[in-house]
Coordinates of C-alpha atoms and ligand atoms in Angstrom, one line a residue:
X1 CA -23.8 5.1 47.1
X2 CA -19.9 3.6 47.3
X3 CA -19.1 3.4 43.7
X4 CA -16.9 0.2 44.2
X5 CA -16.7 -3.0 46.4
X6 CA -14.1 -5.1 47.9
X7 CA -14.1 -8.6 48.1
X8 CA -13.4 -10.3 50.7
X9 CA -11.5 -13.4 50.2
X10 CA -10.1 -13.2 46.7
X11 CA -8.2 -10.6 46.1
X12 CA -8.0 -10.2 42.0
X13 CA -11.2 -9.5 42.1
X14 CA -10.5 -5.8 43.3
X15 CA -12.9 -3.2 42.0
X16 CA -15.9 -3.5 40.1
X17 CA -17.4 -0.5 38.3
X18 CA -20.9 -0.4 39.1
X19 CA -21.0 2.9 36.7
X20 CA -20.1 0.4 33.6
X21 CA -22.9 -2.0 34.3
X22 CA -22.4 -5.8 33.1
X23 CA -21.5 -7.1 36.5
X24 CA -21.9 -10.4 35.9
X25 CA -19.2 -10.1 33.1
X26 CA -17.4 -8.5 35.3
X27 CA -16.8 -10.3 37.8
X28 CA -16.4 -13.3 35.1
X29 CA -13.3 -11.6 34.0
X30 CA -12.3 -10.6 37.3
X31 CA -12.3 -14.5 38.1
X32 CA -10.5 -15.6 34.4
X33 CA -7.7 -12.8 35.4
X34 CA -6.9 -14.1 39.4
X35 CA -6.6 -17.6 37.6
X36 CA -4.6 -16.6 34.7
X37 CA -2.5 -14.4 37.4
X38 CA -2.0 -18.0 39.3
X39 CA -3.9 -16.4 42.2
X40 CA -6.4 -19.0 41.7
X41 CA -5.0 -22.1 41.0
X42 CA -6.6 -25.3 40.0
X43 CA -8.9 -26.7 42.9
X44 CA -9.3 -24.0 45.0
X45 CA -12.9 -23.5 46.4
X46 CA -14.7 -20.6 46.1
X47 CA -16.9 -18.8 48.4
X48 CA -20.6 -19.8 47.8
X49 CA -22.6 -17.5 45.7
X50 CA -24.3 -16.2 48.4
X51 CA -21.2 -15.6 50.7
X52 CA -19.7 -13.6 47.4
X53 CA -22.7 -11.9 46.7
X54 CA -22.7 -10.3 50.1
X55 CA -19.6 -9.2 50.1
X56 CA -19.7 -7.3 46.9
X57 CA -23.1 -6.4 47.3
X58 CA -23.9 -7.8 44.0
X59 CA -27.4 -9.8 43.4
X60 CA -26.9 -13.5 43.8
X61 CA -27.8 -13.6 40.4
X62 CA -25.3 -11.6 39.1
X63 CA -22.7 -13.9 40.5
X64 CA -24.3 -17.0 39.5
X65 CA -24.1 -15.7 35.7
X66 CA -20.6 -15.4 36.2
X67 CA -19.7 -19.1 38.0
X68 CA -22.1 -20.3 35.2
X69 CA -20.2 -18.4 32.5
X70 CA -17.1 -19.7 33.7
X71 CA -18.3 -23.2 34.5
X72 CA -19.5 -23.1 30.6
X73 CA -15.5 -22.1 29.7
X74 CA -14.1 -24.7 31.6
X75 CA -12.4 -22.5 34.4
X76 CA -14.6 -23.6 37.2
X77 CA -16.3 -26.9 38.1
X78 CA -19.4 -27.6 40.5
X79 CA -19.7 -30.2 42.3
X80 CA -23.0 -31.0 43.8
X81 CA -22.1 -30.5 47.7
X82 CA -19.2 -29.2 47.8
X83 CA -19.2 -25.9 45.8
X84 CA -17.7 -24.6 43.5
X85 CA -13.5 -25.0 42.4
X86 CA -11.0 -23.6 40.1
X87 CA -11.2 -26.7 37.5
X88 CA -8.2 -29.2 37.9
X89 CA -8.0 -29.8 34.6
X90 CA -6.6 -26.4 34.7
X91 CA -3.5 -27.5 36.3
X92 CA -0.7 -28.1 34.1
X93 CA -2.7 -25.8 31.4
X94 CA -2.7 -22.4 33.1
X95 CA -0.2 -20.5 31.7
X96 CA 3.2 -18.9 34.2
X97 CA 2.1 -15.1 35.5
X98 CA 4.1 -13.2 32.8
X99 CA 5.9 -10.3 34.0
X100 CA 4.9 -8.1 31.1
X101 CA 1.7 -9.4 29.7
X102 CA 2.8 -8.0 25.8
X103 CA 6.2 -9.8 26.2
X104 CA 6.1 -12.5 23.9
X105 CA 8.7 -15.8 23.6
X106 CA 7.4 -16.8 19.9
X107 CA 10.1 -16.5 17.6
X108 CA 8.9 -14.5 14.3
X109 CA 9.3 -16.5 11.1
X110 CA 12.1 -15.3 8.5
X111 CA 8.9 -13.6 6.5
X112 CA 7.9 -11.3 9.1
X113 CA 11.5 -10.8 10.2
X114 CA 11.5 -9.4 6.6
X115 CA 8.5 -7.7 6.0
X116 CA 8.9 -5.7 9.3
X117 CA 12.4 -4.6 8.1
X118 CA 10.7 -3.5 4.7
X119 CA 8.3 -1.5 7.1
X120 CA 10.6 0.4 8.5
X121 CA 11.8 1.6 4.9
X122 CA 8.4 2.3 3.8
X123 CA 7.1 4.9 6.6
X124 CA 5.4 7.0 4.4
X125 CA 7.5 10.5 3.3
X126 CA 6.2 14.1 5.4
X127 CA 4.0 16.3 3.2
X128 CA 7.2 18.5 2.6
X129 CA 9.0 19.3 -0.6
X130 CA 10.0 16.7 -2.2
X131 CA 7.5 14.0 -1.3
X132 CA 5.8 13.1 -4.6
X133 CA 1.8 13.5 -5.4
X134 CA 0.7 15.7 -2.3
X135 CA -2.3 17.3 -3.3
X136 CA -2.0 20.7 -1.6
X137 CA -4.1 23.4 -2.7
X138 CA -3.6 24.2 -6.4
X139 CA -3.2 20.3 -6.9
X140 CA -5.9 19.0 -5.4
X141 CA -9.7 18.2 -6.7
X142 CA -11.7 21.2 -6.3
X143 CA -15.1 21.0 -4.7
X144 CA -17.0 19.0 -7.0
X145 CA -15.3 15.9 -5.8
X146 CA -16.6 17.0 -2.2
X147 CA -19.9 17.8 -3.7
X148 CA -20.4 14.8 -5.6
X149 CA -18.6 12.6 -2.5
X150 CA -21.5 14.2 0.1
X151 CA -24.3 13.3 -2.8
X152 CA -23.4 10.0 -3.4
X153 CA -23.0 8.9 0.3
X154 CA -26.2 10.3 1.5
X155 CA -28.4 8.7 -0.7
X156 CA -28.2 6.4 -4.2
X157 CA -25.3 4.0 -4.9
X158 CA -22.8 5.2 -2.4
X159 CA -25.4 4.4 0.5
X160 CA -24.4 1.7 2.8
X161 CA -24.9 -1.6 1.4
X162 CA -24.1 -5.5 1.4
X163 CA -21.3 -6.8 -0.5
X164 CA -20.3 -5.5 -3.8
X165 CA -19.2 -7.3 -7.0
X166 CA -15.5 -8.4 -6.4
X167 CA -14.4 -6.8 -9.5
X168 CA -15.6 -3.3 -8.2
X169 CA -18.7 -1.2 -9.1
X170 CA -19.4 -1.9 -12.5
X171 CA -20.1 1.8 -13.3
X172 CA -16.6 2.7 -12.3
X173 CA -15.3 -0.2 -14.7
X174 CA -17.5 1.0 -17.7
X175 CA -15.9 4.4 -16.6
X176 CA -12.3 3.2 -16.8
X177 CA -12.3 1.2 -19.6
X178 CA -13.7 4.1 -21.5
X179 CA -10.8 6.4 -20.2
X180 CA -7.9 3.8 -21.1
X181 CA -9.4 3.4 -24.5
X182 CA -9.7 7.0 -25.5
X183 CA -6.0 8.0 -23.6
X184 CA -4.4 4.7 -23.5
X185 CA -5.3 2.7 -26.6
X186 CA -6.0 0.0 -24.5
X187 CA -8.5 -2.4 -25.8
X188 CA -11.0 -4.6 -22.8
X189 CA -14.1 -4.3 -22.1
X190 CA -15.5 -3.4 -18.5
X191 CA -15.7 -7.7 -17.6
X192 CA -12.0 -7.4 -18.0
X193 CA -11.6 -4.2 -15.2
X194 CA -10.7 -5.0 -11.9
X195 CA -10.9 -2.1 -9.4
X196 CA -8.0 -2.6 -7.0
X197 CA -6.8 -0.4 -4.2
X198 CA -3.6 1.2 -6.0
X199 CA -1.3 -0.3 -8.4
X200 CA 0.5 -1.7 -5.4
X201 CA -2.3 -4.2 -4.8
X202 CA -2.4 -4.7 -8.3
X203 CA 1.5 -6.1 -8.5
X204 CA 1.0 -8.0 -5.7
X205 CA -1.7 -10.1 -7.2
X206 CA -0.1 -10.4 -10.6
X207 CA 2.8 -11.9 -8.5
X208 CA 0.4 -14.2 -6.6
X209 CA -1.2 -15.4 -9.7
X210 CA 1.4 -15.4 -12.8
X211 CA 4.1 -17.4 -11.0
X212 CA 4.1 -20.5 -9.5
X213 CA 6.9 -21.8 -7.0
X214 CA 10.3 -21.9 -8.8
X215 CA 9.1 -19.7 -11.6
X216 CA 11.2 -16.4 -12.8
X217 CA 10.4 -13.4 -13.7
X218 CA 12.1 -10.0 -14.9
X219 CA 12.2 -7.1 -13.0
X220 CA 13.9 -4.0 -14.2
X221 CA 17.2 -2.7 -13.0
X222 CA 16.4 -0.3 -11.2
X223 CA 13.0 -1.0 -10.5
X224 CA 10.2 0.6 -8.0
X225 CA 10.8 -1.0 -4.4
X226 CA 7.1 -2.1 -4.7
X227 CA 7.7 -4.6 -7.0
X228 CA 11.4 -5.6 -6.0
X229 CA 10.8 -5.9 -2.2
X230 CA 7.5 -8.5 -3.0
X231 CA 9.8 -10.7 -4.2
X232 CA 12.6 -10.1 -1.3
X233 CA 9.8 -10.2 1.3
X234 CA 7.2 -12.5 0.5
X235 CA 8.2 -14.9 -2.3
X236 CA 11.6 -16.2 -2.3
X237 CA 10.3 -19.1 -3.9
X238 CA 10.3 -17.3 -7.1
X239 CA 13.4 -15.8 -8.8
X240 CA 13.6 -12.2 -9.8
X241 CA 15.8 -11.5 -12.6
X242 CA 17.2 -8.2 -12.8
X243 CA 17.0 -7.1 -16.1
X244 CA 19.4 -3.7 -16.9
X245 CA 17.3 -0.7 -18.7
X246 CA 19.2 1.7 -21.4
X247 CA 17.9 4.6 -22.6
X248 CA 15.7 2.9 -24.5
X249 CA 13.9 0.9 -21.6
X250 CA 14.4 -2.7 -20.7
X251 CA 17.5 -4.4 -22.3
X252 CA 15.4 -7.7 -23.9
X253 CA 19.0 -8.9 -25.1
X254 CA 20.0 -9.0 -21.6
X255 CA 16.5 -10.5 -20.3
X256 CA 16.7 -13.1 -23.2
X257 CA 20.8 -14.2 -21.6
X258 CA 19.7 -13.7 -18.1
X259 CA 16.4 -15.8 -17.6
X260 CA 15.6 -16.8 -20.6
X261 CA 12.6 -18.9 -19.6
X262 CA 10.7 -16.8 -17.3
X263 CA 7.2 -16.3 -17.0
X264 CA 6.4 -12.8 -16.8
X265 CA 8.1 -9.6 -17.1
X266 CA 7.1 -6.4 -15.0
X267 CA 7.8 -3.2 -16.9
X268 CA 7.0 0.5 -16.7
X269 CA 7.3 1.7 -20.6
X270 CA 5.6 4.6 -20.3
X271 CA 7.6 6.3 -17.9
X272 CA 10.6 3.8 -16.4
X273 CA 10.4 4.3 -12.8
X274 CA 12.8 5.8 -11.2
X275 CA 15.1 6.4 -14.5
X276 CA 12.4 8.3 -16.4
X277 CA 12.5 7.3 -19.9
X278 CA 9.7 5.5 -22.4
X279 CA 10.4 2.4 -23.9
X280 CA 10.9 2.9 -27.8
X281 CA 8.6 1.4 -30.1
X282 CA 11.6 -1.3 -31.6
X283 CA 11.9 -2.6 -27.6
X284 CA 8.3 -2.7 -27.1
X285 CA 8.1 -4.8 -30.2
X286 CA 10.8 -7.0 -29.2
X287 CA 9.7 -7.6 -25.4
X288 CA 6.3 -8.6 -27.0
X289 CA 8.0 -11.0 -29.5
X290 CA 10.1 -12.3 -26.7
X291 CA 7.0 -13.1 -24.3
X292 CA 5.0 -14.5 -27.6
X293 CA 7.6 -17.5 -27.8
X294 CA 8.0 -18.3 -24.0
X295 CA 4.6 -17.7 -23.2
X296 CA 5.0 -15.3 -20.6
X297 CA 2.8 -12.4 -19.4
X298 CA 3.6 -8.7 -19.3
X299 CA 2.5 -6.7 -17.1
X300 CA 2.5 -3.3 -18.0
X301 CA 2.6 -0.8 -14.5
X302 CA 1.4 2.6 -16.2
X303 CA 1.5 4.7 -13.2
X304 CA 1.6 8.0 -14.3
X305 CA 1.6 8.4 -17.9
X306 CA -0.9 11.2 -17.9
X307 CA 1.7 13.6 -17.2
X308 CA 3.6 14.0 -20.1
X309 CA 4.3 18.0 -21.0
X310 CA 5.4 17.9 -24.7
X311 CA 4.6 15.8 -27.5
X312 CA 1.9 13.0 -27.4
X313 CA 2.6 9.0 -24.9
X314 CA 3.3 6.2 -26.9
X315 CA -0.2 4.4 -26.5
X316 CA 0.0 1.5 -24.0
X317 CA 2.0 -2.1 -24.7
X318 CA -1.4 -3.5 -23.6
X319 CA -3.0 -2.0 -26.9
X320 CA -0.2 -3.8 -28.9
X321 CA -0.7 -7.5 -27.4
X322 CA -3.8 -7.5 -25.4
X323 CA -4.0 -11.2 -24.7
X324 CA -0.2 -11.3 -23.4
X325 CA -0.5 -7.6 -20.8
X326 CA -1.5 -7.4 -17.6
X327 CA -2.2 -3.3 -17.5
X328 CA -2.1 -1.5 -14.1
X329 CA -3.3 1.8 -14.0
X330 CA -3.7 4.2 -10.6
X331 CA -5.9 7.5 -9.4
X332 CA -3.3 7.8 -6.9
X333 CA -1.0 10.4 -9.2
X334 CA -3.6 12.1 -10.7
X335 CA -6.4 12.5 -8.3
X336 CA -4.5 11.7 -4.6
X337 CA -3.1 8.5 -3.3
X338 CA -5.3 8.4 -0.5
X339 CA -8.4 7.7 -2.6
X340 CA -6.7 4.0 -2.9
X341 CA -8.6 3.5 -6.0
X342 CA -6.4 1.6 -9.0
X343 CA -7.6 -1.0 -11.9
X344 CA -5.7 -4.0 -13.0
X345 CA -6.9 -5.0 -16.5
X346 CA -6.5 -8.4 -17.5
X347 CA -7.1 -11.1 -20.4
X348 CA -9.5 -13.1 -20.3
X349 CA -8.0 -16.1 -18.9
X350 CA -6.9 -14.6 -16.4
X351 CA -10.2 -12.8 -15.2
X352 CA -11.4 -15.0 -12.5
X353 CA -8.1 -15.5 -10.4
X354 CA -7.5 -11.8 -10.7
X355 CA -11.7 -12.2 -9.0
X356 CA -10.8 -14.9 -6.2
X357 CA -7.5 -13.4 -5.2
X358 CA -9.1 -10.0 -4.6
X359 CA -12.0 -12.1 -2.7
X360 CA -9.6 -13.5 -0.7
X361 CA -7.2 -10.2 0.1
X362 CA -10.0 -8.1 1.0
X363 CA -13.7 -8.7 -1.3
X364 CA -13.0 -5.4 -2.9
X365 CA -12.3 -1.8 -2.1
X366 CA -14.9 0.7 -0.3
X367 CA -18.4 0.7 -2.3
X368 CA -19.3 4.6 -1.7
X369 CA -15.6 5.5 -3.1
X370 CA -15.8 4.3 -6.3
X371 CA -19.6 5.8 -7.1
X372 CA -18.2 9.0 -6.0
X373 CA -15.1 8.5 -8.8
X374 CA -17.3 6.6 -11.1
X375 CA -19.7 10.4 -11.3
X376 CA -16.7 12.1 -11.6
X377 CA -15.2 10.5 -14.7
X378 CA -19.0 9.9 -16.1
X379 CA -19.4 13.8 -15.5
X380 CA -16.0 14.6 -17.4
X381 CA -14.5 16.1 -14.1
X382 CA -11.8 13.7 -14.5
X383 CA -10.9 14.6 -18.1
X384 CA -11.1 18.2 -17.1
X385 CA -8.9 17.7 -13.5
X386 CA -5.8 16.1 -15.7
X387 CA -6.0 18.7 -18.2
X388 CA -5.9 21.3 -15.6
X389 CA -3.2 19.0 -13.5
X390 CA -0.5 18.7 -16.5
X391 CA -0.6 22.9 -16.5
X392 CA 0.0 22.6 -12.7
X393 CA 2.6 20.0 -12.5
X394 CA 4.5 21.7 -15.6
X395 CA 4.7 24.8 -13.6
X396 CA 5.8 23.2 -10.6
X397 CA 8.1 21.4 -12.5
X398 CA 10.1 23.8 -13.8
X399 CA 9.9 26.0 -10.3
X400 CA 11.6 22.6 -8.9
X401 CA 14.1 22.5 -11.8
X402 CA 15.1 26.3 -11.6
X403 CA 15.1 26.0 -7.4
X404 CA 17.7 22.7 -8.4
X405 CA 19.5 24.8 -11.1
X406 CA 19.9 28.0 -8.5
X407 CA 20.7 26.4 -5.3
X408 CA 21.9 22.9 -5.8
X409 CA 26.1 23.1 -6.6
X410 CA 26.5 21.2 -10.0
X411 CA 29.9 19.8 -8.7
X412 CA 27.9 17.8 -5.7
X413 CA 24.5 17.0 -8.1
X414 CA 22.8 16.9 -11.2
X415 CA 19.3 16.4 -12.7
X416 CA 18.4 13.5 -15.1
X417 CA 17.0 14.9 -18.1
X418 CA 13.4 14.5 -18.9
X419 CA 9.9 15.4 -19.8
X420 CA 7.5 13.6 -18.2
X421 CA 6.3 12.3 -15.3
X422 CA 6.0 13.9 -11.6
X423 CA 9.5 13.3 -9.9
X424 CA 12.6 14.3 -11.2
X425 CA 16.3 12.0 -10.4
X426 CA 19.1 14.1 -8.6
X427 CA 22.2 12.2 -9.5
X428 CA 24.9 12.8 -6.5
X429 CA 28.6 13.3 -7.5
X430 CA 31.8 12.9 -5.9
X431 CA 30.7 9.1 -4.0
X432 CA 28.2 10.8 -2.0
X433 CA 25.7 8.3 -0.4
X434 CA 22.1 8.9 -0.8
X435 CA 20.8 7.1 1.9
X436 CA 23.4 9.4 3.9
X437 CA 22.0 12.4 2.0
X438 CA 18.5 11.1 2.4
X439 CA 18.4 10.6 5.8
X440 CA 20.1 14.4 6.5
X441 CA 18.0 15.7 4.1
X442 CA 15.0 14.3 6.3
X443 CA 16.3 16.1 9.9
X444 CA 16.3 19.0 7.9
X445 CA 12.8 19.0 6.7
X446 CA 12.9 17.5 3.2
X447 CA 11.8 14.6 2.2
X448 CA 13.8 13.1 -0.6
X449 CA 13.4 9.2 -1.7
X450 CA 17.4 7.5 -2.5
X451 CA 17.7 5.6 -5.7
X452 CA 20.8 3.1 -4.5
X453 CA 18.0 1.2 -2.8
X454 CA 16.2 0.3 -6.3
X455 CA 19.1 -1.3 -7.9
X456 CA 20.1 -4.9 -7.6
X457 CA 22.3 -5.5 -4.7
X458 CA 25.8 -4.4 -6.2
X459 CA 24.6 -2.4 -9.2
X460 CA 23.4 0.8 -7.4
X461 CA 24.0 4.7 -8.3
X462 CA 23.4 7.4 -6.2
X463 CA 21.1 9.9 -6.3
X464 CA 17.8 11.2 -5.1
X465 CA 14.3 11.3 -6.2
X466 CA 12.6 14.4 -5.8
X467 CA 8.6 14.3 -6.3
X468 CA 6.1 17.3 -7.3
X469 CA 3.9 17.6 -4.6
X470 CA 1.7 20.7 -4.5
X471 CA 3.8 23.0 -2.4
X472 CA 4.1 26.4 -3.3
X473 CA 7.5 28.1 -5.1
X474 CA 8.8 29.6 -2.0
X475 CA 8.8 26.2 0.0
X476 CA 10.5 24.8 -3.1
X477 CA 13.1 27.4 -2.9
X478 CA 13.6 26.8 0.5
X479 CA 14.0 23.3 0.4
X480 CA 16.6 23.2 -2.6
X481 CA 18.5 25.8 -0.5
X482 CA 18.2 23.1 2.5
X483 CA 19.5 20.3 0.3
X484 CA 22.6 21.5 -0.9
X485 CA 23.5 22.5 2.8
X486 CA 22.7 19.1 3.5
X487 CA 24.9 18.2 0.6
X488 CA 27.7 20.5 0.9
X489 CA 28.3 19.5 4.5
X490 CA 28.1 15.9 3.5
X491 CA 30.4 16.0 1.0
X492 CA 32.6 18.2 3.4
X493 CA 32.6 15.0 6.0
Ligands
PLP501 C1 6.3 2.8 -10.4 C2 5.1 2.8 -9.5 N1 4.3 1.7 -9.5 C3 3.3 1.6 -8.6 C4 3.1 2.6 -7.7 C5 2.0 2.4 -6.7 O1 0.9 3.3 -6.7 P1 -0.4 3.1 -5.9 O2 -0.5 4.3 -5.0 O3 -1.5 3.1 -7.0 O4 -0.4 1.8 -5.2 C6 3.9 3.7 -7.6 C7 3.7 4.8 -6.6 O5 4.4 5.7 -6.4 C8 4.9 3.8 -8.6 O6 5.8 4.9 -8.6

């Protein structure tokens, strides 16, 4: 049997794929493409159902479905008598054949102009020394977390079900709020938890829902480009204020001179990111005094204070002022950012538009997902993973700091001192460009992150983040040794 027909008298119906089945549709689409095309164009007769039938060997039925189908659409018209016509109403509406169907004459607003230029800064860093929180081998959860994962999805609350709770399983709130209270002083209770997917959801919505239009707020300087570039992409209605960090965190003097009045500031005390150092007690005190007579909100980004290698964290700014912090805590660092598990906890107040803004984002993150993480914090894995993780990541630290120390010439670089945390900052020398260094360091196979970019426009340093990912010592070597060619023939240029 031919596998295909011809038609006879309109030729955009070409070949039908009697293997496919669905003739009727088809041949319907067959029809809508000739008149799209402009092969068909508005009032021209087609051949009777049974003439077309014949031709394509099709059962008159089959092409009745389709002239019905397309009558219903408004593509075709029958009139009793006289068969049945391209519809006139299509002509003025029927759009010119395009040369290239894809090519498209709509002009993209300012905000996706933006946001696909952020894109192409965000591609996501090779698993390669120095990418940050790559969970190879000794790094990574062991088997329980399979175990557990298979368990949970086969059968019991990780099956497949209908919509969960917006705020995320509540065993896996119950779970977190019990972890951030033991190792984070923070004081909620699980109707405060909401389970986002990352931190980076979680800044978005604190954006969304603690400003209004023509509102400020402070962002350190420098800052994680996940904060900055929401409010260079997506709400330049709002102001950022760029408030300077010292050693001892954010500068609350300058915040106080620079916008005085904002509503909110977005910190990372534990840990600043990139610069690495915890906010002291006295600036803690003084941000929360600060936000206690504006009214503003603080929200606290605590994104990887589990590793710390010496000496205990200062507990959370949440546990200081819980009815002024917004505290957003991740899995990402500790377990593996794929997961995409994070919470944001909140006060009170603020409980259901944290809810409907996650409703309307995306409901909430993957049922089956947080059961599996839920059993393995109820089960103590968790407790048990971190304490084994800060042994790891101490070791791999100081492999990274000796590979710097050995291979990395102290006239073109040095490291920022410090003693938490899972990256390390590679200050350059001699006015060498990071994002020159970065993007050389990145044909050559290592992944380094450039600080310049986290600065306010016209306050920027050079230098480099380098992450711990899970690599082993040799590749660590190997890519320090890689870096300072990279760097030597830079500066050399
Ligand atoms: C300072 C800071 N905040 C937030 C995040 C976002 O983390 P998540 O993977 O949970 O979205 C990161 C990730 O690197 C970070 O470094």
């Amino acid at each position: 049997m031919p596998r295909t027909a011809k038609t006879v008298d309109i030729p955009a119906i070409g070949e039908l794929d009697r293997h496919a089945g669905q003739l009727s549709v088809q041949l319907a689409q067959a029809l809508r493409a000739a008149i799209h095309k402009g092969e068909l164009k508005a009032g021209d007769l087609l051949p009777s159902t049974r003439v077309l039938s014949g031709a394509l060997q099709l059962a008159r039925g089959t092409v009745l479905a389709a002239f019905e189908q397309l009558t219903a659409e408004g593509f075709l018209e029958a009139q009793p008598g006289s068969g049945t016509r391209v519809a006139m109403a299509l002509d003025r509406k029927t759009p010119p054949a395009a040369k290239n169907p894809q090519a498209c004459d709509i002009p993209l607003t300012a905000q996706a102009q933006a946001l696909a230029q952020f894109a192409t800064q965000r591609a996501p860093l090779p698993p390669v020394p120095f990418t940050v929180s790559v969970p190879i081998n000794d790094t990574a959860p062991d088997d329980v977390w399979r175990r557990l994962g298979n368990r949970i999805r086969a059968r019991g609350p990780g099956a497949p079900s209908g919509y969960g709770d917006p705020l995320g399983a509540l065993p896996l709130r119950k779970a977190i709020c019990e972890y951030v209270r033991k190792s984070r002083s923070v004081l909620c209770t699980p109707e405060q938890v909401i389970i986002t997917s990352g931190t980076q959801q979680g800044l978005y919505l604190a954006t969304q829902i603690v400003l209004d239009a023509g509102d400020a707020a402070w962002v350190e300087n420098p800052a994680y480009r996940g904060i900055t570039a929401i409010f260079d992409n997506l709400l330049r209605d709002r102001q950022m204020a760029r408030v300077p960090v010292d050693d001892q965190g954010i500068d609350v003097a300058a915040g106080r001179e620079i916008a005085p009045q904002a509503r909110a500031a977005f910190v990372t005390p534990s840990h600043q990111y990139p610069l690495c150092m915890p906010m002291s007690m006295s600036r803690r005190l003084e941000l929360l005094a600060w936000a206690k007579e504006q009214k503003a909100w603080v929200v606290e980004d605590d994104y990887d204070s589990e590793m710390r290698y010496a000496g205990h964290p200062f507990p959370s700014l949440q546990g200081l002022d819980p009815a002024r912090v917004i505290y957003l805590g991740t899995f990402s660092k500790i377990l593996f950012p794929s997961l995409r598990l994070g919470y944001a906890i909140v006060p009170e107040p603020l409980r259901d538009a944290f809810c409907g803004a996650r409703v309307l984002m995306d409901r909430h993150p993957p049922t089956a997902d947080q059961h599996v993480l839920a059993s393995f914090m109820a089960q103590g894995h968790l407790d048990r993973h971190i304490r084994r993780m800060r042994g790891v990541y101490a070791e791999k630290r100081r492999v990274l700091t000796d590979a710097v120390n050995a291979h990395i010439s102290p006239h073109l670089a040095a490291l920022l001192p410090s003693d938490q945390g899972m990256h390390r900052v590679l200050w350059l020398k001699a006015g060498l460009d990071d994002l020159r260094v970065a993007a050389g360091a990145a044909e050559a196979g290592v992944a380094v992150s450039a600080l310049s970019p986290m600065y306010a426009p016209g306050s920027g340093k050079s230098g480099l983040i380098l992450g711990l990912g899970g690599y082993d010592d040799e590749a660590i070597h190997r890519a320090a040794q890689k870096l300072n060619r990279v760097l030597v023939s830079i500066a050399a240029s």
